[in-house]
XYZ file of C-alpha atoms in Angstrom:
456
model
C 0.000 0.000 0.000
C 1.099 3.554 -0.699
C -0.468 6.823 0.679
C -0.731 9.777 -1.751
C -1.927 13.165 -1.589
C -4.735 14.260 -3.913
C -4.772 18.096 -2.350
C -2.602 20.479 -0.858
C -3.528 24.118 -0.347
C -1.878 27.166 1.421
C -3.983 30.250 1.400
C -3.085 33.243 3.221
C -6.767 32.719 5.357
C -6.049 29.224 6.349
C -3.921 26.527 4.927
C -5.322 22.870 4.294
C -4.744 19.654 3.539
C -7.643 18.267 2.175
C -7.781 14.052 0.916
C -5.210 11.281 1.381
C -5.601 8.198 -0.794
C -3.894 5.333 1.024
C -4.349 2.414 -1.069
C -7.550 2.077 -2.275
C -8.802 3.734 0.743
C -9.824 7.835 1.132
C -8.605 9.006 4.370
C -10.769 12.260 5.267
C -9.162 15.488 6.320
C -10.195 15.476 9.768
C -7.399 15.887 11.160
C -7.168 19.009 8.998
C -10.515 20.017 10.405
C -9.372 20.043 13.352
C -6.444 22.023 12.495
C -8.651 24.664 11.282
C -10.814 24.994 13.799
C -7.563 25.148 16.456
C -6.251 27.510 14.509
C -9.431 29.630 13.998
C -10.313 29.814 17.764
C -6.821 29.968 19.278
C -4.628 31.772 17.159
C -6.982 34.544 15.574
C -7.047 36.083 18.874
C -2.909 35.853 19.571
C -2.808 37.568 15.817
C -5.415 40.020 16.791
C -3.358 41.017 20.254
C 0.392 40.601 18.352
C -0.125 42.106 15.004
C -0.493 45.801 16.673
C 3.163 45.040 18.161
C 4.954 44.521 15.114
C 6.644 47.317 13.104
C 7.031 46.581 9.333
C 10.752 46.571 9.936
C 10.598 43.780 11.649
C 9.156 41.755 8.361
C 10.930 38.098 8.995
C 14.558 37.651 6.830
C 14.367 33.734 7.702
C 17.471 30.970 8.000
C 15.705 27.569 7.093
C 17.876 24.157 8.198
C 16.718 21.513 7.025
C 17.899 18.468 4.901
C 14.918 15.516 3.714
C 11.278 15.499 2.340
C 9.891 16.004 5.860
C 11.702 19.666 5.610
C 10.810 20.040 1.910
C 6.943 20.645 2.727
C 8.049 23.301 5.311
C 10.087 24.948 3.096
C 7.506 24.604 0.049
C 4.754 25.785 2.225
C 7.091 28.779 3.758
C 8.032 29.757 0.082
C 4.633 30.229 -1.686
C 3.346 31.735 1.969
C 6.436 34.708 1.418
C 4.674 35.088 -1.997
C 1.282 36.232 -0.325
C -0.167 39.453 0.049
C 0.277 40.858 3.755
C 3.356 38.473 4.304
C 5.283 39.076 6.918
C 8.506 36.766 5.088
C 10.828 39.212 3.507
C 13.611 36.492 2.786
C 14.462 32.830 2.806
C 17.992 31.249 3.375
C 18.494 27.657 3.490
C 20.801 25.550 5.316
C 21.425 21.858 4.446
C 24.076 19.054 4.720
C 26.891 18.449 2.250
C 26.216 16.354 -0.710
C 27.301 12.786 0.474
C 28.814 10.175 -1.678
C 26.846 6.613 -2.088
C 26.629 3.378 -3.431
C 29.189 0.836 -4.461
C 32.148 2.331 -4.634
C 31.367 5.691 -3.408
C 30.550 7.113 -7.078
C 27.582 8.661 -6.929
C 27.118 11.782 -5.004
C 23.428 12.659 -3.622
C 22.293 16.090 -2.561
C 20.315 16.124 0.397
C 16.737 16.129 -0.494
C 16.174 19.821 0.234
C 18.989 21.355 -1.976
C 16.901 21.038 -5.491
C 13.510 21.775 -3.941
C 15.246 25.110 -2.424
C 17.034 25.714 -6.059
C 13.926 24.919 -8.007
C 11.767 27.814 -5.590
C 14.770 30.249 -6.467
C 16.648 30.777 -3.125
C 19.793 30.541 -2.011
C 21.353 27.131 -0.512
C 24.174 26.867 2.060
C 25.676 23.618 2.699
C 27.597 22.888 5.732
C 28.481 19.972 8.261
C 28.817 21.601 11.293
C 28.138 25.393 12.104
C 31.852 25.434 13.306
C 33.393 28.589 11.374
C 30.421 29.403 9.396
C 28.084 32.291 9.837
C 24.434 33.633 8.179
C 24.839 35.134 5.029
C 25.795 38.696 5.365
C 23.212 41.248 3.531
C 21.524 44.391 4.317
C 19.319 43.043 6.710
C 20.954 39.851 9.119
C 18.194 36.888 9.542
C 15.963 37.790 12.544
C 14.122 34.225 12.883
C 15.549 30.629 12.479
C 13.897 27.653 11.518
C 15.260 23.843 11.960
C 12.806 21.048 10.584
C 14.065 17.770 10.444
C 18.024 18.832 10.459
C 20.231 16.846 12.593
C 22.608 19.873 13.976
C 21.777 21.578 17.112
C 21.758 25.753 16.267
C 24.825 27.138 18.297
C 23.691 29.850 20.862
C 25.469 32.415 19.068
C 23.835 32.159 16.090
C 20.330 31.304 17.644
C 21.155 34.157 19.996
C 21.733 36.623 17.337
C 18.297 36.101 15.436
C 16.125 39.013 17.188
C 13.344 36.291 17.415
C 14.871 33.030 18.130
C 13.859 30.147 16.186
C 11.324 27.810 15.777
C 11.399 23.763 15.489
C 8.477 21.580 13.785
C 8.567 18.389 15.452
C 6.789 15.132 14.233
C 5.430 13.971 16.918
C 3.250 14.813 20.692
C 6.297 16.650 22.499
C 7.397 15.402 25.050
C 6.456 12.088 23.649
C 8.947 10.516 21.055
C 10.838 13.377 21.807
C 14.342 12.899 19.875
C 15.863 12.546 16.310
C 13.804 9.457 14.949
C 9.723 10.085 16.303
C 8.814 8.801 12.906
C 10.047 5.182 12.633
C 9.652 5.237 16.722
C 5.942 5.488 15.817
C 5.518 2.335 13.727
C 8.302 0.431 15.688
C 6.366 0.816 18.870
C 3.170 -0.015 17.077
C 1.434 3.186 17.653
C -2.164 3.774 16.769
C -1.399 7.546 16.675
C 0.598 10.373 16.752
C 1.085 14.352 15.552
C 2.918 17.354 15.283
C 4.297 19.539 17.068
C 5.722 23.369 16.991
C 8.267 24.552 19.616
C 11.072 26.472 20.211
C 14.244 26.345 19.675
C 16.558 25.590 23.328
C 20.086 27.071 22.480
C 21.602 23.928 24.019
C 19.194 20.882 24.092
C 17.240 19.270 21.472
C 13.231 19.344 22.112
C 13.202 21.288 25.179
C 11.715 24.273 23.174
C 8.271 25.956 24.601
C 5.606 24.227 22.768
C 3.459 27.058 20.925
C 1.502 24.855 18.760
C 0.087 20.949 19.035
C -1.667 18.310 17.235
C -5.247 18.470 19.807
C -4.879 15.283 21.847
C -5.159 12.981 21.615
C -3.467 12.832 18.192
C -4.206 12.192 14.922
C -5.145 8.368 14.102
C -2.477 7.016 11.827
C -3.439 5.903 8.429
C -3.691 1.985 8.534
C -1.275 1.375 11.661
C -0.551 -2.184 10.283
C 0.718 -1.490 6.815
C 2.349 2.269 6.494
C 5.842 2.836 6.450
C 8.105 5.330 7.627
C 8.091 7.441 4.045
C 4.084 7.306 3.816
C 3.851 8.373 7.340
C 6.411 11.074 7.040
C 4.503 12.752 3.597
C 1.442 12.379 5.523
C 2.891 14.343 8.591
C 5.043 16.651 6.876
C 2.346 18.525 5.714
C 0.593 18.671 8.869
C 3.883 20.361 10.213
C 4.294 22.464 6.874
C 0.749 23.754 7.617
C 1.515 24.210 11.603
C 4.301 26.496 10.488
C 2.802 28.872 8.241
C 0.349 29.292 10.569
C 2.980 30.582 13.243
C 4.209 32.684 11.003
C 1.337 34.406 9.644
C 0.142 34.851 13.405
C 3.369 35.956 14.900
C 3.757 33.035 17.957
C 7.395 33.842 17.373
C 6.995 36.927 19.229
C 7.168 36.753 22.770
C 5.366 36.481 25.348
C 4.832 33.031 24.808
C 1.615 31.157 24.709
C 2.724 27.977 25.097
C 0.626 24.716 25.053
C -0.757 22.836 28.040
C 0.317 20.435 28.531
C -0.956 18.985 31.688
C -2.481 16.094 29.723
C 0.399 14.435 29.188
C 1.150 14.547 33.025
C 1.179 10.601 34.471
C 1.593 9.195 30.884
C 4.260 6.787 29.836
C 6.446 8.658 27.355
C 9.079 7.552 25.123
C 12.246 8.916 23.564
C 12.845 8.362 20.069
C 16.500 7.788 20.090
C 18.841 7.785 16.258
C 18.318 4.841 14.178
C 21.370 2.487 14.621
C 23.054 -0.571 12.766
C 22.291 -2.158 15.739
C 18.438 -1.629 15.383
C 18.556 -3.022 11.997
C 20.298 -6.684 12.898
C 17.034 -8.769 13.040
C 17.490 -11.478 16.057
C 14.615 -13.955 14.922
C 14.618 -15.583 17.804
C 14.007 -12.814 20.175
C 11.489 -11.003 18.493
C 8.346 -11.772 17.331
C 6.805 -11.494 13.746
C 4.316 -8.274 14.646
C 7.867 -6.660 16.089
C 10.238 -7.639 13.010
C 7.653 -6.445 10.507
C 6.802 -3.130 11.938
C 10.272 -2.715 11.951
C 10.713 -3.472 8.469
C 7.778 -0.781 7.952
C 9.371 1.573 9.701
C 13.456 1.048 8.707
C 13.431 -0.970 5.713
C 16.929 -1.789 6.062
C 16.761 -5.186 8.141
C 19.831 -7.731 8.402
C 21.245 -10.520 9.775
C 24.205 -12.694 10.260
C 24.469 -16.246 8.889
C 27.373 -18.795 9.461
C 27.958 -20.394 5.746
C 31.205 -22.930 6.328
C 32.576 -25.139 9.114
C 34.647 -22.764 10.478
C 32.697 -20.260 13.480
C 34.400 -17.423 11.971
C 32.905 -18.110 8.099
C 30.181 -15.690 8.585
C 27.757 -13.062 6.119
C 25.613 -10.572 6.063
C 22.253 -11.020 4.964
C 20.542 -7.741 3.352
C 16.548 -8.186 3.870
C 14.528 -6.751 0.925
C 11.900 -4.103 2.354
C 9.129 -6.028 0.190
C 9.390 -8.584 3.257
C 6.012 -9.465 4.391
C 3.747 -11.496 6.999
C 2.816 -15.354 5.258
C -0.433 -15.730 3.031
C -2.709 -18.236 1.597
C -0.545 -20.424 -0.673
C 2.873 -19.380 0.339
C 3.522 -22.842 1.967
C 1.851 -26.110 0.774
C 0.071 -28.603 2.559
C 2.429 -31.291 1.980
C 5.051 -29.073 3.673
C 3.041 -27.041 6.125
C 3.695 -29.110 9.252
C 7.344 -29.622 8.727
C 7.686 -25.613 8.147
C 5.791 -24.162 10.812
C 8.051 -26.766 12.992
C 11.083 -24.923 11.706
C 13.452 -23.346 14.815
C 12.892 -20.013 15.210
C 15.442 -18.298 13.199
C 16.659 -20.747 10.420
C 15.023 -19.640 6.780
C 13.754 -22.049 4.728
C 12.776 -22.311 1.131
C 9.968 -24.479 -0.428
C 10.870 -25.612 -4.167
C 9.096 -27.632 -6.693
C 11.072 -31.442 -7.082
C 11.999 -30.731 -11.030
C 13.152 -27.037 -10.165
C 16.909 -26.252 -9.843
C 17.061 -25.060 -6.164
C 19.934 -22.480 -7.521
C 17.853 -20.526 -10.128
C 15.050 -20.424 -8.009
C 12.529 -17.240 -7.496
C 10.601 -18.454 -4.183
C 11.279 -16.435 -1.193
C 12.874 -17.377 1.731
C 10.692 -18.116 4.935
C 11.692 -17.219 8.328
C 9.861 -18.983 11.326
C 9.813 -15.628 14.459
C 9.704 -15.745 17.968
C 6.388 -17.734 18.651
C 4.072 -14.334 19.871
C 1.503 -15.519 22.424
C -1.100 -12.923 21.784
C -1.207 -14.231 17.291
C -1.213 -17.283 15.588
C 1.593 -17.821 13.156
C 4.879 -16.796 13.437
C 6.458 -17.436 9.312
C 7.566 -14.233 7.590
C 8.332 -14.179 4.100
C 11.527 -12.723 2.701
C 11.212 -12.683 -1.430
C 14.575 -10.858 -1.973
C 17.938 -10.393 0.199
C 21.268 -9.734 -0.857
C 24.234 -11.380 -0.005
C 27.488 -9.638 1.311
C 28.610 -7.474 -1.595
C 26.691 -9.949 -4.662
C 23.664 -8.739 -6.104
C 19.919 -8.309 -5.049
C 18.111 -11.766 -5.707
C 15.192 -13.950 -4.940
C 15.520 -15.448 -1.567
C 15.920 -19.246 -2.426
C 18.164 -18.866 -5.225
C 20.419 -16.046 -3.954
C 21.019 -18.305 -0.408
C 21.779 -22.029 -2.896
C 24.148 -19.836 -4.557
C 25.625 -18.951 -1.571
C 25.508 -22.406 -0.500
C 23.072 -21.423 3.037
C 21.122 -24.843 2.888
C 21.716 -28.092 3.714
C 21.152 -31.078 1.680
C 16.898 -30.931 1.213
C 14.126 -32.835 2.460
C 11.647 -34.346 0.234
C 7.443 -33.596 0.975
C 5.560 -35.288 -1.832
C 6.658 -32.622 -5.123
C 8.238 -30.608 -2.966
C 11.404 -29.711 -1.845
C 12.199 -27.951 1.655
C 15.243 -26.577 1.963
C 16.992 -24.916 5.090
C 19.873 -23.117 6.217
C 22.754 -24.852 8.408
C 22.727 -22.263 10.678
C 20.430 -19.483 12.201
C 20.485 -16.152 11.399
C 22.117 -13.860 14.150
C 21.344 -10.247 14.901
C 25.274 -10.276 15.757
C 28.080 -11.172 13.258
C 30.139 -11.874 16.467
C 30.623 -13.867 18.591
C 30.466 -16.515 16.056
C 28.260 -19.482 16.849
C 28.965 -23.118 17.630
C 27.028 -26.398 17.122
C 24.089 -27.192 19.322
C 26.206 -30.529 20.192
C 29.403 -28.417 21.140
C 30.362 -29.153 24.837
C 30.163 -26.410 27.220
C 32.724 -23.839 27.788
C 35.240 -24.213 30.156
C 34.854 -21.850 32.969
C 38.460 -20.037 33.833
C 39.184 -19.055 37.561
C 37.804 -15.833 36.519
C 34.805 -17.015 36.374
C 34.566 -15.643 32.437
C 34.897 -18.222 29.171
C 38.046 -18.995 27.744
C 36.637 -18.196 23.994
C 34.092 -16.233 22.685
C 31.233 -18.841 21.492
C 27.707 -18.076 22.424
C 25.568 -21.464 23.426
């Protein structure tokens, strides 16, 4: 399933977001309903009691930071507000990342998402890795307002400090909860049922201990089929909740203090949750410690799964497995009845692969299986991996690209069917390296510790 938007608007009354197609399902605005009508009885009345305070010099010569698609809608939204009669944006800056070098080899180099949206609206890009040595543009007129979505480098205080009004921070997610640089994926890998936006701002030397000026209502907005979206459907969904958020700041001045910041009393006696980077770590699968709803929400949310697999006799022969992101939860047909009792008996952990008799195991296109951590709350436990890569070889189906790699042992035979399965489990760790279920135990130094490294 993919969501899509069929409607963006930014008006200088009220900016909307009007239908979401998410599959073959239409998701109603109402969460940008509700937006409207927060905005219409809250913020008129800050605009109506700021706008008096606010000499035309004082028109807003903005620095934008920001570096992926979640920042693009901000930006977007920013730039065609500026172009609005009664706008109070004089002038955009932006500041990005460094183009960074990818793929095999390092050849190709890849702009951060934000540099050709910024280029294609006409304004000028700045590129940096750290703020270390580097200062605003000098003009006429310094910037008087910053404003960091989705950037990854915390504004130094003398920069922030030197802005006449600070700067502001669109967050996606209910501040304090998921507070941190990954709220998104955190979401989905937590198996929330909701979530939203929020504006606050910027702390000169903390990340997302801002005032919180603006909010999703509580208790959030109800994310778009919980079970299916990923991370990129949920971020284009949110981003232009945020991009909304922000004009709407901006047109009614909650830059300017006094603040009005949100209560936030609601959130007192609630269990909230950081939302920590994304590691390598995160993304080393452990079948046998977590269950399928876990692994596959985590596949939603990362798409960049792995494991470890032992492939020779020696414990220190092992390879990384690259999991495709089109892995998926079993269906109807995926494993035949001659072979469904023998697979769904598979050790948690060790894939399998279920070929026709005539078929050549090593130019097969049938997925791998992997049996999870049994969950006690669902039935089943098999996920389906159709494509992985091995080590540095090429992208492949799963049963074909594992034979090649020579994963499986010799097969078992289930009427026309083959089942294969690896030798070994796959690992979350590539070290330490495993040993045979028959190995003896290790000897136990005066110490107290192992004399090797081998995990039992």
């Amino acid at each position: 399933m993919r969501l899509f938007p069929t409607g963006v608007a930014a008006r200088s009354h009220g900016a909307h977001v009007s239908k979401w197609s998410f599959g073959k399902c239409a998701i109603a605005g109402t969460a940008c309903r509700q937006r409207r009508r927060h905005f219409s009885s809250v913020k008129s009345s800050v605009k109506s009691a700021r706008s008096d305070d606010v000499d035309d010099s004082d028109s807003l010569r903005i620095l934008f930071c920001g570096t992926d698609q979640f920042s693009v809608a901000s930006l977007q939204a920013l730039a065609q507000y500026s172009k609005t009669r009664g706008s109070n944006v004089r002038s955009i800056d932006v500041v990005t990342r460094t183009d960074k070098r990818v793929g095999r080899g390092r050849k190709l180099v890849r702009p951060p998402a934000i540099k050709p949206a910024a280029q294609e609206l006409g304004l000028p890009v700045h590129q940096i890795d750290t703020f270390r040595g580097w200062s605003p543009p000098t003009t006429a007129a310094a910037c008087n307002l910053i404003v960091a979505v989705s950037f990854g480098l915390l504004i130094p205080p003398r920069i922030l400090g030197a802005a006449k009004f600070g700067g502001l921070n669109v967050h996606p997610s209910m501040l304090p909860d998921l507070s941190g640089p990954a709220p998104i994926q955190w979401a989905i890998i937590l198996g929330r049922e909701r979530t939203g936006v929020s504006l606050q701002t910027l702390h000169p030397t903390r990340f997302d201990e801002g005032t919180v000026l603006d909010q999703t209502p509580p208790p959030g907005l109800e994310i778009p089929h919980p079970d299916a979206i990923t991370a990129q459907e949920l971020t284009s969904y949110l981003s232009l909740i945020g991009a909304q958020m922000l004009v709407n700041a901006i047109r009614n001045r909650l830059y300017i203090p006094p603040y009005n910041a949100v209560d936030s009393s609601n959130m007192a006696g609630k269990d909230l949750t950081r939302a920590p980077k994304i590691t390598s770590e995160l993304c080393a699968i452990d079948f046998e410690a977590l269950t399928k709803p876990e692994i596959l929400r985590r596949n939603r949310a990362l798409q960049s799964l792995h494991g470890f697999v032992r492939f020779g006799p020696e414990p220190s022969q092992v390879l990384r497995i690259n999991f495709g992101a089109d892995m998926r939860d079993i269906r109807d047909g995926d494993v035949p009845e001659e072979v469904r009792v023998a697979a769904q008996a598979m050790p948690a952990g060790v894939p399998y692969a279920i070929i026709a008799a005539h078929e050549n195991v090593n130019e097969s296109s049938e997925p791998l299986i992997i049996n999870a951590r049994p969950d006690t709350y669902q039935e089943g436990c098999q996920i389906v991996i159709p494509t992985i890569t091995v080590s540095s070889r090429a992208k492949g189906p799963g049963a074909g690209a594992a034979a090649r790699a020579k994963f499986f042992s010799q097969p078992e035979v289930f009427g026309t069917y083959k089942l294969y399965r690896f030798s070994h489990p796959i690992s979350g760790f590539p070290e330490p390296p495993f040993v045979e279920c028959t190995a003896p135990p290790p000897k136990i130094g005066p110490s107290g510790l192992t004399n090797d490294n081998t995990r039992i």
